[in-house]
CSV table of C-alpha atoms and ligand atoms in Angstrom, one decimal:
chain,number,residue,atom,x,y,z
A,1,MET,CA,0.0,0.0,0.0
A,2,THR,CA,1.2,3.5,-0.6
A,3,ARG,CA,1.6,6.2,2.0
A,4,GLN,CA,-1.2,8.6,2.7
A,5,ILE,CA,-0.7,12.0,4.4
A,6,PHE,CA,-3.1,13.5,6.8
A,7,LEU,CA,-3.0,17.3,6.4
A,8,ASN,CA,-5.5,19.7,8.1
A,9,GLY,CA,-8.4,17.2,8.2
A,10,VAL,CA,-7.9,15.5,4.8
A,11,PHE,CA,-6.2,12.3,3.8
A,12,LEU,CA,-4.1,12.8,0.6
A,13,PRO,CA,-1.6,11.0,-1.5
A,14,GLU,CA,1.9,12.2,-0.7
A,15,ASP,CA,2.3,14.1,-4.0
A,16,GLN,CA,-0.8,16.1,-3.3
A,17,ALA,CA,0.0,17.2,0.2
A,18,HIS,CA,1.5,20.7,0.2
A,19,ILE,CA,2.4,23.1,2.9
A,20,PRO,CA,2.7,26.9,2.3
A,21,VAL,CA,6.1,28.4,2.3
A,22,MET,CA,5.0,30.9,5.0
A,23,ASP,CA,4.2,28.1,7.4
A,24,ARG,CA,5.9,29.0,10.8
A,25,GLY,CA,7.0,25.4,11.2
A,26,LEU,CA,9.2,25.7,8.1
A,27,LEU,CA,10.5,29.3,8.8
A,28,PHE,CA,10.9,29.3,12.6
A,29,ALA,CA,10.6,25.6,13.6
A,30,ASP,CA,7.6,26.9,15.5
A,31,ALA,CA,6.1,23.5,15.7
A,32,ILE,CA,6.0,20.3,17.8
A,33,TYR,CA,5.9,16.6,16.9
A,34,GLU,CA,5.2,13.2,18.2
A,35,VAL,CA,6.2,9.7,17.1
A,36,THR,CA,4.1,6.6,18.0
A,37,ALA,CA,5.4,3.1,17.2
A,38,LEU,CA,3.3,0.4,15.5
A,39,LEU,CA,4.2,-3.2,16.3
A,40,ASP,CA,2.2,-6.1,14.9
A,41,GLY,CA,-0.6,-3.7,14.1
A,42,ARG,CA,-0.7,-2.3,17.6
A,43,MET,CA,0.1,1.2,18.7
A,44,ILE,CA,2.5,1.3,21.6
A,45,ASP,CA,2.2,3.8,24.5
A,46,ASN,CA,-0.1,6.0,22.3
A,47,ASP,CA,-2.0,7.5,25.3
A,48,LEU,CA,1.4,8.8,26.6
A,49,HIS,CA,2.3,10.2,23.2
A,50,LEU,CA,-1.1,12.0,22.9
A,51,ALA,CA,-0.7,13.4,26.4
A,52,ARG,CA,2.8,14.7,25.6
A,53,LEU,CA,1.5,16.2,22.3
A,54,GLU,CA,-1.0,18.2,24.2
A,55,ARG,CA,1.6,19.2,26.8
A,56,SER,CA,4.1,20.4,24.2
A,57,LEU,CA,1.4,22.5,22.5
A,58,THR,CA,0.4,24.0,25.8
A,59,GLU,CA,4.0,24.9,26.7
A,60,ILE,CA,4.4,27.0,23.5
A,61,GLY,CA,0.8,28.3,23.3
A,62,ILE,CA,-0.5,26.5,20.2
A,63,PRO,CA,-4.1,25.2,20.5
A,64,LEU,CA,-4.8,21.5,20.1
A,65,PRO,CA,-6.0,21.3,16.4
A,66,ILE,CA,-8.6,18.6,17.1
A,67,PRO,CA,-9.5,16.7,20.3
A,68,LEU,CA,-7.2,13.9,21.3
A,69,ASP,CA,-9.8,11.1,20.7
A,70,GLN,CA,-10.2,12.4,17.1
A,71,ILE,CA,-6.4,12.4,16.7
A,72,ARG,CA,-6.4,8.8,17.8
A,73,ASP,CA,-9.0,8.0,15.2
A,74,MET,CA,-7.0,9.7,12.6
A,75,GLN,CA,-3.9,7.7,13.5
A,76,ILE,CA,-5.8,4.5,13.2
A,77,GLU,CA,-7.3,5.5,9.8
A,78,LEU,CA,-3.8,6.5,8.5
A,79,ALA,CA,-2.3,3.1,9.5
A,80,ARG,CA,-5.3,1.3,8.0
A,81,ARG,CA,-5.1,3.2,4.7
A,82,HIS,CA,-1.4,2.2,4.5
A,83,SER,CA,-2.0,-1.3,5.8
A,84,LEU,CA,0.9,-0.6,8.1
A,85,THR,CA,1.5,-3.0,10.9
A,86,ASP,CA,5.1,-2.2,11.7
A,87,GLY,CA,6.7,1.3,11.8
A,88,THR,CA,5.8,4.7,13.1
A,89,ILE,CA,3.1,7.3,12.9
A,90,TYR,CA,4.6,10.8,12.8
A,91,MET,CA,2.5,13.8,13.7
A,92,GLN,CA,3.4,17.5,13.6
A,93,VAL,CA,1.6,20.7,14.6
A,94,SER,CA,2.9,24.1,13.6
A,95,ARG,CA,1.5,27.4,14.8
A,96,GLY,CA,0.2,28.1,11.3
A,97,VAL,CA,0.8,30.3,8.3
A,98,GLU,CA,1.3,34.0,8.0
A,99,GLU,CA,3.8,36.6,6.6
A,100,ARG,CA,7.2,36.0,8.2
A,101,ASN,CA,7.4,37.9,11.5
A,102,PHE,CA,9.0,36.7,14.7
A,103,ILE,CA,6.0,37.6,16.8
A,104,PRO,CA,3.0,35.6,15.6
A,105,SER,CA,-0.5,37.0,15.4
A,106,ALA,CA,-3.0,35.7,17.8
A,107,GLY,CA,-5.6,33.1,16.6
A,108,LEU,CA,-3.6,31.5,13.8
A,109,THR,CA,-5.0,28.1,12.6
A,110,PRO,CA,-2.4,25.4,13.3
A,111,THR,CA,-1.1,23.3,10.5
A,112,PHE,CA,-1.6,19.6,11.5
A,113,LEU,CA,0.0,16.9,9.5
A,114,ALA,CA,0.7,13.2,10.0
A,115,PHE,CA,2.2,10.3,8.0
A,116,THR,CA,3.2,6.7,8.4
A,117,GLN,CA,6.7,5.3,8.1
A,118,PRO,CA,7.2,1.6,7.6
A,119,LYS,CA,10.1,0.3,9.6
A,120,LYS,CA,11.0,-3.0,11.2
A,121,LEU,CA,11.3,-2.2,14.9
A,122,TYR,CA,11.9,-5.6,16.5
A,123,GLY,CA,14.2,-8.4,15.7
A,124,THR,CA,16.6,-6.0,14.0
A,125,PRO,CA,20.5,-6.3,14.2
A,126,ALA,CA,20.5,-3.3,16.5
A,127,GLN,CA,18.0,-4.9,18.8
A,128,GLU,CA,19.8,-8.3,18.7
A,129,ASN,CA,23.4,-7.1,19.0
A,130,GLY,CA,23.2,-3.6,20.5
A,131,VAL,CA,24.7,-0.4,19.2
A,132,ALA,CA,27.8,1.7,19.6
A,133,VAL,CA,27.1,5.1,21.0
A,134,ALA,CA,29.4,8.2,20.7
A,135,LEU,CA,29.6,10.8,23.6
A,136,MET,CA,29.3,14.5,22.6
A,137,PRO,CA,28.6,17.8,24.3
A,138,ASP,CA,24.9,18.7,24.2
A,139,PRO,CA,24.4,21.6,21.7
A,140,ARG,CA,20.7,22.3,22.4
A,141,TRP,CA,18.6,25.0,23.9
A,142,THR,CA,17.3,24.7,27.5
A,143,ARG,CA,13.7,23.7,26.9
A,144,ARG,CA,14.4,20.1,25.9
A,145,ASP,CA,11.2,19.0,27.6
A,146,ILE,CA,9.2,20.4,24.6
A,147,LYS,CA,9.2,18.0,21.7
A,148,THR,CA,9.9,20.7,19.1
A,149,VAL,CA,10.9,20.1,15.5
A,150,MET,CA,14.0,22.3,16.2
A,151,LEU,CA,16.3,19.3,15.8
A,152,LEU,CA,19.4,20.7,14.1
A,153,GLY,CA,21.5,20.1,17.2
A,154,GLN,CA,20.7,16.4,17.1
A,155,VAL,CA,21.1,16.2,13.3
A,156,LEU,CA,24.6,17.5,13.7
A,157,VAL,CA,25.7,15.3,16.6
A,158,LYS,CA,24.2,12.2,15.0
A,159,GLN,CA,26.0,13.0,11.7
A,160,GLN,CA,29.3,13.4,13.5
A,161,ALA,CA,28.7,10.2,15.4
A,162,LYS,CA,28.2,8.3,12.2
A,163,ALA,CA,31.3,9.9,10.6
A,164,ASP,CA,33.2,8.7,13.7
A,165,GLY,CA,32.0,5.1,13.2
A,166,PHE,CA,29.3,5.0,15.8
A,167,ASP,CA,25.6,4.1,15.4
A,168,ASP,CA,24.2,6.8,17.6
A,169,VAL,CA,25.1,9.4,20.2
A,170,TRP,CA,24.5,10.3,23.9
A,171,MET,CA,24.9,14.0,24.8
A,172,TYR,CA,26.4,15.4,28.0
A,173,GLU,CA,26.5,18.7,29.8
A,174,ASP,CA,28.2,19.7,33.1
A,175,GLY,CA,29.9,16.2,33.3
A,176,CYS,CA,26.5,14.3,33.1
A,177,ILE,CA,24.6,12.6,30.3
A,178,THR,CA,21.5,14.5,29.3
A,179,GLU,CA,20.0,12.0,26.9
A,180,GLY,CA,20.4,10.2,23.5
A,181,GLY,CA,20.3,12.1,20.2
A,182,SER,CA,16.7,10.8,19.9
A,183,SER,CA,16.3,8.6,22.9
A,184,THR,CA,16.5,8.4,26.7
A,185,ALA,CA,19.8,7.1,28.2
A,186,PHE,CA,19.9,4.3,30.8
A,187,ILE,CA,22.8,2.5,32.5
A,188,ILE,CA,22.7,-0.5,34.9
A,189,THR,CA,25.3,-0.3,37.7
A,190,ALA,CA,27.5,-3.1,38.9
A,191,GLU,CA,25.0,-3.5,41.8
A,192,GLY,CA,22.2,-4.1,39.3
A,193,THR,CA,20.4,-0.7,39.7
A,194,ILE,CA,18.8,0.8,36.6
A,195,VAL,CA,19.7,4.5,36.5
A,196,THR,CA,18.3,7.2,34.3
A,197,ARG,CA,18.2,11.0,34.6
A,198,PRO,CA,15.1,12.5,36.3
A,199,ASN,CA,12.7,14.4,34.1
A,200,SER,CA,13.3,18.2,33.9
A,201,SER,CA,13.7,20.8,31.2
A,202,ALA,CA,17.1,19.3,30.4
A,203,ILE,CA,15.6,16.2,28.7
A,204,LEU,CA,12.5,15.1,26.8
A,205,PRO,CA,10.2,13.2,29.2
A,206,GLY,CA,10.3,9.9,27.2
A,207,CYS,CA,7.1,7.9,26.8
A,208,THR,CA,9.1,4.7,26.4
A,209,ARG,CA,11.1,5.7,29.4
A,210,GLN,CA,7.9,6.1,31.5
A,211,ALA,CA,6.5,2.8,30.3
A,212,VAL,CA,9.7,0.9,30.9
A,213,MET,CA,10.2,2.3,34.3
A,214,THR,CA,6.6,1.3,35.3
A,215,LEU,CA,7.2,-2.2,34.0
A,216,ALA,CA,10.6,-2.4,35.7
A,217,LYS,CA,9.0,-1.4,39.1
A,218,GLU,CA,6.2,-3.9,38.7
A,219,THR,CA,8.8,-6.6,38.0
A,220,GLY,CA,10.6,-5.7,41.3
A,221,LEU,CA,13.8,-4.3,39.6
A,222,THR,CA,15.7,-1.5,41.4
A,223,LEU,CA,15.5,1.9,39.8
A,224,GLN,CA,17.2,5.1,40.6
A,225,GLU,CA,16.5,8.5,38.9
A,226,ARG,CA,19.6,10.6,39.1
A,227,ALA,CA,22.1,12.1,36.7
A,228,ILE,CA,24.6,9.7,35.1
A,229,ARG,CA,28.1,11.0,35.3
A,230,VAL,CA,30.3,10.6,32.2
A,231,ASP,CA,33.1,9.4,34.4
A,232,GLU,CA,31.0,6.5,35.7
A,233,LEU,CA,30.1,5.1,32.3
A,234,HIS,CA,33.2,2.8,32.2
A,235,ALA,CA,31.9,1.0,35.3
A,236,ALA,CA,28.4,0.4,34.0
A,237,SER,CA,27.6,-3.3,33.7
A,238,GLU,CA,25.0,-2.7,31.0
A,239,ALA,CA,23.5,0.3,29.1
A,240,PHE,CA,20.5,0.8,26.9
A,241,LEU,CA,18.4,3.5,25.3
A,242,THR,CA,14.7,3.8,24.8
A,243,SER,CA,12.5,5.6,22.3
A,244,ALA,CA,9.3,5.0,20.3
A,245,SER,CA,11.3,3.9,17.3
A,246,SER,CA,14.1,1.9,19.0
A,247,LEU,CA,12.0,0.4,21.9
A,248,VAL,CA,14.5,-0.9,24.4
A,249,GLN,CA,17.8,-0.8,22.5
A,250,PRO,CA,21.0,-2.4,24.0
A,251,VAL,CA,24.1,-0.2,24.0
A,252,VAL,CA,27.4,-2.2,23.9
A,253,ARG,CA,29.9,0.6,23.5
A,254,LEU,CA,29.8,4.1,25.0
A,255,GLY,CA,32.5,6.4,23.5
A,256,PRO,CA,35.8,4.6,24.3
A,257,HIS,CA,34.2,2.1,26.8
A,258,VAL,CA,33.1,-1.4,25.9
A,259,ILE,CA,30.1,-2.1,28.2
A,260,GLY,CA,30.1,-5.5,30.0
A,261,ASP,CA,31.5,-8.1,27.6
A,262,GLY,CA,30.5,-6.0,24.5
A,263,THR,CA,27.1,-7.9,24.0
A,264,PRO,CA,23.7,-7.0,25.4
A,265,GLY,CA,23.4,-7.8,29.1
A,266,PRO,CA,20.8,-10.0,30.8
A,267,MET,CA,18.9,-7.2,32.5
A,268,THR,CA,18.6,-5.3,29.2
A,269,ARG,CA,17.4,-8.5,27.5
A,270,ARG,CA,14.8,-8.9,30.3
A,271,LEU,CA,13.6,-5.4,29.9
A,272,GLN,CA,13.3,-5.9,26.1
A,273,ASP,CA,11.1,-9.0,26.7
A,274,ILE,CA,9.0,-7.3,29.3
A,275,TYR,CA,8.4,-4.3,27.1
A,276,ILE,CA,7.5,-6.3,24.0
A,277,THR,CA,5.2,-8.6,25.9
A,278,ALA,CA,3.3,-5.6,27.3
A,279,ALA,CA,3.2,-4.0,23.8
A,280,ARG,CA,1.7,-7.2,22.3
A,281,GLN,CA,-1.1,-7.0,24.8
A,282,GLY,CA,-2.4,-3.8,23.2
A,283,GLU,CA,-5.5,-3.6,20.9
A,284,ARG,CA,-4.8,-4.6,17.3
A,285,ILE,CA,-5.8,-1.7,15.0
A,286,VAL,CA,-4.5,-2.9,11.7
B,1,PDD,N1,12.5,10.8,19.5
B,1,PDD,N2,14.8,12.2,23.8
B,1,PDD,C1,14.8,12.7,22.6
B,1,PDD,C2,15.7,13.9,22.4
B,1,PDD,C3,14.0,12.2,21.6
B,1,PDD,O1,14.0,12.8,20.4
B,1,PDD,C4,13.2,11.1,21.9
B,1,PDD,C5,12.3,10.4,20.8
B,1,PDD,C6,13.3,10.5,23.2
B,1,PDD,C7,12.5,9.3,23.5
B,1,PDD,O2,11.1,9.6,23.7
B,1,PDD,P1,10.0,8.5,23.4
B,1,PDD,O3,10.3,7.4,24.2
B,1,PDD,O4,8.7,9.2,23.9
B,1,PDD,O5,10.0,8.2,21.9
B,1,PDD,C8,14.1,11.1,24.1
B,1,PDD,C9,11.7,10.3,18.4
B,1,PDD,C10,11.5,8.8,18.4
B,1,PDD,C11,12.1,10.9,17.1
B,1,PDD,O6,12.6,12.0,17.1
B,1,PDD,O7,12.0,10.2,16.1
Protein backbone atom coordinates (compact mmCIF):
# COMPACT_ATOMS: atom_id res chain seq x y z
CA MET A 1 0.00 0.00 0.00
CA THR A 2 1.20 3.53 -0.64
CA ARG A 3 1.59 6.16 2.00
CA GLN A 4 -1.19 8.62 2.69
CA ILE A 5 -0.66 11.96 4.37
CA PHE A 6 -3.13 13.49 6.81
CA LEU A 7 -3.04 17.28 6.37
CA ASN A 8 -5.46 19.65 8.10
CA GLY A 9 -8.36 17.22 8.23
CA VAL A 10 -7.89 15.54 4.84
CA PHE A 11 -6.20 12.29 3.79
CA LEU A 12 -4.14 12.83 0.63
CA PRO A 13 -1.64 10.96 -1.53
CA GLU A 14 1.88 12.17 -0.71
CA ASP A 15 2.32 14.04 -4.01
CA GLN A 16 -0.83 16.09 -3.35
CA ALA A 17 0.00 17.17 0.21
CA HIS A 18 1.47 20.68 0.20
CA ILE A 19 2.39 23.14 2.95
CA PRO A 20 2.67 26.88 2.26
CA VAL A 21 6.14 28.45 2.25
CA MET A 22 4.99 30.88 4.97
CA ASP A 23 4.25 28.07 7.44
CA ARG A 24 5.90 28.97 10.76
CA GLY A 25 7.01 25.36 11.18
CA LEU A 26 9.17 25.76 8.09
CA LEU A 27 10.45 29.30 8.79
CA PHE A 28 10.92 29.26 12.59
CA ALA A 29 10.65 25.58 13.64
CA ASP A 30 7.61 26.92 15.47
CA ALA A 31 6.09 23.46 15.69
CA ILE A 32 6.02 20.33 17.81
CA TYR A 33 5.86 16.66 16.88
CA GLU A 34 5.19 13.16 18.17
CA VAL A 35 6.16 9.67 17.06
CA THR A 36 4.14 6.58 17.98
CA ALA A 37 5.41 3.09 17.19
CA LEU A 38 3.28 0.41 15.54
CA LEU A 39 4.23 -3.18 16.30
CA ASP A 40 2.23 -6.12 14.91
CA GLY A 41 -0.61 -3.72 14.10
CA ARG A 42 -0.73 -2.28 17.62
CA MET A 43 0.12 1.26 18.65
CA ILE A 44 2.53 1.31 21.60
CA ASP A 45 2.18 3.78 24.51
CA ASN A 46 -0.05 5.97 22.34
CA ASP A 47 -1.95 7.53 25.25
CA LEU A 48 1.38 8.76 26.63
CA HIS A 49 2.31 10.23 23.24
CA LEU A 50 -1.05 11.99 22.90
CA ALA A 51 -0.72 13.43 26.41
CA ARG A 52 2.77 14.71 25.60
CA LEU A 53 1.55 16.18 22.30
CA GLU A 54 -1.00 18.20 24.25
CA ARG A 55 1.61 19.21 26.84
CA SER A 56 4.13 20.39 24.20
CA LEU A 57 1.43 22.48 22.51
CA THR A 58 0.36 24.02 25.81
CA GLU A 59 3.98 24.90 26.67
CA ILE A 60 4.36 26.97 23.49
CA GLY A 61 0.79 28.27 23.30
CA ILE A 62 -0.48 26.47 20.20
CA PRO A 63 -4.08 25.21 20.49
CA LEU A 64 -4.80 21.51 20.10
CA PRO A 65 -5.96 21.29 16.45
CA ILE A 66 -8.60 18.61 17.14
CA PRO A 67 -9.54 16.71 20.32
CA LEU A 68 -7.21 13.85 21.35
CA ASP A 69 -9.81 11.12 20.69
CA GLN A 70 -10.17 12.39 17.11
CA ILE A 71 -6.38 12.42 16.75
CA ARG A 72 -6.35 8.78 17.81
CA ASP A 73 -9.05 7.94 15.23
CA MET A 74 -6.97 9.72 12.58
CA GLN A 75 -3.86 7.70 13.51
CA ILE A 76 -5.82 4.46 13.17
CA GLU A 77 -7.28 5.53 9.82
CA LEU A 78 -3.83 6.49 8.55
CA ALA A 79 -2.33 3.12 9.54
CA ARG A 80 -5.28 1.25 8.00
CA ARG A 81 -5.10 3.19 4.73
CA HIS A 82 -1.41 2.24 4.51
CA SER A 83 -2.05 -1.33 5.78
CA LEU A 84 0.88 -0.57 8.07
CA THR A 85 1.49 -3.02 10.89
CA ASP A 86 5.12 -2.18 11.73
CA GLY A 87 6.66 1.26 11.75
CA THR A 88 5.81 4.66 13.11
CA ILE A 89 3.10 7.27 12.89
CA TYR A 90 4.56 10.79 12.83
CA MET A 91 2.46 13.83 13.74
CA GLN A 92 3.41 17.50 13.61
CA VAL A 93 1.56 20.66 14.60
CA SER A 94 2.88 24.08 13.63
CA ARG A 95 1.53 27.44 14.81
CA GLY A 96 0.18 28.12 11.32
CA VAL A 97 0.76 30.27 8.26
CA GLU A 98 1.32 34.01 7.98
CA GLU A 99 3.79 36.58 6.63
CA ARG A 100 7.24 36.03 8.16
CA ASN A 101 7.38 37.88 11.47
CA PHE A 102 9.02 36.65 14.69
CA ILE A 103 6.01 37.56 16.80
CA PRO A 104 2.99 35.59 15.61
CA SER A 105 -0.51 37.03 15.36
CA ALA A 106 -3.04 35.67 17.83
CA GLY A 107 -5.56 33.12 16.64
CA LEU A 108 -3.63 31.47 13.80
CA THR A 109 -4.98 28.12 12.62
CA PRO A 110 -2.40 25.41 13.34
CA THR A 111 -1.08 23.24 10.51
CA PHE A 112 -1.62 19.60 11.51
CA LEU A 113 0.04 16.85 9.52
CA ALA A 114 0.68 13.18 10.01
CA PHE A 115 2.20 10.33 8.03
CA THR A 116 3.19 6.71 8.36
CA GLN A 117 6.72 5.31 8.09
CA PRO A 118 7.18 1.57 7.57
CA LYS A 119 10.07 0.26 9.65
CA LYS A 120 11.00 -3.03 11.23
CA LEU A 121 11.34 -2.18 14.91
CA TYR A 122 11.88 -5.54 16.54
CA GLY A 123 14.25 -8.39 15.72
CA THR A 124 16.64 -5.97 13.98
CA PRO A 125 20.45 -6.34 14.18
CA ALA A 126 20.53 -3.30 16.51
CA GLN A 127 17.95 -4.92 18.81
CA GLU A 128 19.80 -8.24 18.74
CA ASN A 129 23.42 -7.10 18.97
CA GLY A 130 23.21 -3.62 20.48
CA VAL A 131 24.68 -0.37 19.20
CA ALA A 132 27.84 1.69 19.64
CA VAL A 133 27.12 5.16 20.99
CA ALA A 134 29.36 8.25 20.74
CA LEU A 135 29.56 10.81 23.55
CA MET A 136 29.29 14.48 22.60
CA PRO A 137 28.58 17.81 24.28
CA ASP A 138 24.87 18.67 24.21
CA PRO A 139 24.46 21.55 21.72
CA ARG A 140 20.75 22.27 22.36
CA TRP A 141 18.58 24.98 23.92
CA THR A 142 17.33 24.73 27.51
CA ARG A 143 13.69 23.67 26.95
CA ARG A 144 14.35 20.11 25.86
CA ASP A 145 11.17 18.96 27.60
CA ILE A 146 9.21 20.37 24.64
CA LYS A 147 9.18 18.02 21.66
CA THR A 148 9.91 20.72 19.11
CA VAL A 149 10.92 20.09 15.49
CA MET A 150 13.97 22.30 16.14
CA LEU A 151 16.28 19.30 15.77
CA LEU A 152 19.41 20.73 14.11
CA GLY A 153 21.54 20.07 17.23
CA GLN A 154 20.64 16.38 17.10
CA VAL A 155 21.08 16.20 13.32
CA LEU A 156 24.63 17.54 13.67
CA VAL A 157 25.73 15.31 16.58
CA LYS A 158 24.20 12.21 14.97
CA GLN A 159 25.95 13.03 11.70
CA GLN A 160 29.27 13.45 13.53
CA ALA A 161 28.74 10.19 15.44
CA LYS A 162 28.16 8.33 12.18
CA ALA A 163 31.26 9.92 10.62
CA ASP A 164 33.23 8.72 13.68
CA GLY A 165 32.02 5.13 13.18
CA PHE A 166 29.24 5.02 15.81
CA ASP A 167 25.59 4.06 15.42
CA ASP A 168 24.16 6.77 17.64
CA VAL A 169 25.04 9.41 20.22
CA TRP A 170 24.47 10.32 23.88
CA MET A 171 24.92 13.97 24.78
CA TYR A 172 26.40 15.40 27.98
CA GLU A 173 26.53 18.68 29.84
CA ASP A 174 28.25 19.64 33.12
CA GLY A 175 29.86 16.18 33.26
CA CYS A 176 26.53 14.31 33.13
CA ILE A 177 24.62 12.56 30.35
CA THR A 178 21.50 14.47 29.32
CA GLU A 179 19.97 12.00 26.86
CA GLY A 180 20.41 10.25 23.54
CA GLY A 181 20.27 12.05 20.20
CA SER A 182 16.68 10.82 19.86
CA SER A 183 16.29 8.60 22.93
CA THR A 184 16.48 8.34 26.71
CA ALA A 185 19.76 7.07 28.21
CA PHE A 186 19.95 4.32 30.86
CA ILE A 187 22.79 2.46 32.53
CA ILE A 188 22.73 -0.51 34.88
CA THR A 189 25.29 -0.28 37.65
CA ALA A 190 27.53 -3.10 38.88
CA GLU A 191 25.02 -3.48 41.76
CA GLY A 192 22.18 -4.07 39.26
CA THR A 193 20.42 -0.71 39.70
CA ILE A 194 18.77 0.77 36.61
CA VAL A 195 19.72 4.46 36.46
CA THR A 196 18.25 7.23 34.32
CA ARG A 197 18.16 11.00 34.61
CA PRO A 198 15.06 12.51 36.30
CA ASN A 199 12.69 14.45 34.07
CA SER A 200 13.34 18.20 33.92
CA SER A 201 13.71 20.84 31.21
CA ALA A 202 17.13 19.26 30.44
CA ILE A 203 15.56 16.24 28.69
CA LEU A 204 12.48 15.12 26.84
CA PRO A 205 10.17 13.17 29.18
CA GLY A 206 10.32 9.94 27.16
CA CYS A 207 7.10 7.94 26.83
CA THR A 208 9.06 4.71 26.39
CA ARG A 209 11.12 5.72 29.45
CA GLN A 210 7.93 6.08 31.48
CA ALA A 211 6.48 2.76 30.28
CA VAL A 212 9.75 0.86 30.86
CA MET A 213 10.16 2.34 34.34
CA THR A 214 6.61 1.34 35.29
CA LEU A 215 7.17 -2.21 34.02
CA ALA A 216 10.57 -2.44 35.75
CA LYS A 217 9.02 -1.39 39.07
CA GLU A 218 6.17 -3.90 38.66
CA THR A 219 8.80 -6.59 38.02
CA GLY A 220 10.62 -5.68 41.25
CA LEU A 221 13.76 -4.31 39.61
CA THR A 222 15.68 -1.54 41.39
CA LEU A 223 15.48 1.89 39.78
CA GLN A 224 17.19 5.15 40.56
CA GLU A 225 16.45 8.51 38.94
CA ARG A 226 19.63 10.57 39.09
CA ALA A 227 22.10 12.14 36.71
CA ILE A 228 24.56 9.68 35.12
CA ARG A 229 28.12 11.01 35.27
CA VAL A 230 30.28 10.60 32.17
CA ASP A 231 33.12 9.40 34.43
CA GLU A 232 31.04 6.48 35.75
CA LEU A 233 30.12 5.08 32.31
CA HIS A 234 33.21 2.84 32.19
CA ALA A 235 31.95 1.03 35.31
CA ALA A 236 28.41 0.37 34.02
CA SER A 237 27.62 -3.32 33.70
CA GLU A 238 24.96 -2.66 31.03
CA ALA A 239 23.54 0.26 29.10
CA PHE A 240 20.51 0.78 26.92
CA LEU A 241 18.43 3.50 25.34
CA THR A 242 14.70 3.82 24.83
CA SER A 243 12.51 5.58 22.27
CA ALA A 244 9.33 4.97 20.32
CA SER A 245 11.30 3.86 17.28
CA SER A 246 14.08 1.91 19.04
CA LEU A 247 11.98 0.39 21.86
CA VAL A 248 14.52 -0.94 24.41
CA GLN A 249 17.84 -0.84 22.54
CA PRO A 250 20.97 -2.41 24.01
CA VAL A 251 24.09 -0.20 24.02
CA VAL A 252 27.35 -2.17 23.94
CA ARG A 253 29.87 0.64 23.50
CA LEU A 254 29.83 4.14 24.99
CA GLY A 255 32.53 6.37 23.54
CA PRO A 256 35.84 4.62 24.34
CA HIS A 257 34.25 2.13 26.78
CA VAL A 258 33.12 -1.39 25.93
CA ILE A 259 30.12 -2.09 28.18
CA GLY A 260 30.14 -5.46 29.95
CA ASP A 261 31.49 -8.07 27.56
CA GLY A 262 30.45 -6.04 24.51
CA THR A 263 27.14 -7.88 24.03
CA PRO A 264 23.66 -7.00 25.36
CA GLY A 265 23.42 -7.78 29.07
CA PRO A 266 20.84 -10.00 30.81
CA MET A 267 18.85 -7.20 32.46
CA THR A 268 18.58 -5.31 29.18
CA ARG A 269 17.36 -8.53 27.52
CA ARG A 270 14.81 -8.94 30.28
CA LEU A 271 13.56 -5.37 29.89
CA GLN A 272 13.29 -5.86 26.11
CA ASP A 273 11.15 -8.97 26.69
CA ILE A 274 8.97 -7.32 29.32
CA TYR A 275 8.39 -4.29 27.11
CA ILE A 276 7.54 -6.30 23.98
CA THR A 277 5.22 -8.61 25.93
CA ALA A 278 3.33 -5.59 27.28
CA ALA A 279 3.20 -3.98 23.81
CA ARG A 280 1.73 -7.15 22.32
CA GLN A 281 -1.13 -7.01 24.79
CA GLY A 282 -2.43 -3.79 23.21
CA GLU A 283 -5.47 -3.63 20.94
CA ARG A 284 -4.84 -4.56 17.30
CA ILE A 285 -5.84 -1.66 15.03
CA VAL A 286 -4.51 -2.92 11.68
N1 LIG B 1 12.54 10.77 19.50
N2 LIG B 1 14.80 12.21 23.85
C1 LIG B 1 14.81 12.75 22.62
C2 LIG B 1 15.69 13.94 22.38
C3 LIG B 1 14.02 12.21 21.60
O1 LIG B 1 14.02 12.77 20.38
C4 LIG B 1 13.22 11.06 21.87
C5 LIG B 1 12.33 10.43 20.84
C6 LIG B 1 13.27 10.52 23.17
C7 LIG B 1 12.45 9.31 23.54
O2 LIG B 1 11.10 9.63 23.65
P1 LIG B 1 9.97 8.53 23.41
O3 LIG B 1 10.32 7.34 24.24
O4 LIG B 1 8.74 9.17 23.88
O5 LIG B 1 9.98 8.23 21.94
C8 LIG B 1 14.05 11.12 24.13
C9 LIG B 1 11.66 10.30 18.45
C10 LIG B 1 11.49 8.83 18.43
C11 LIG B 1 12.11 10.88 17.13
O6 LIG B 1 12.55 12.02 17.14
O7 LIG B 1 11.98 10.23 16.09
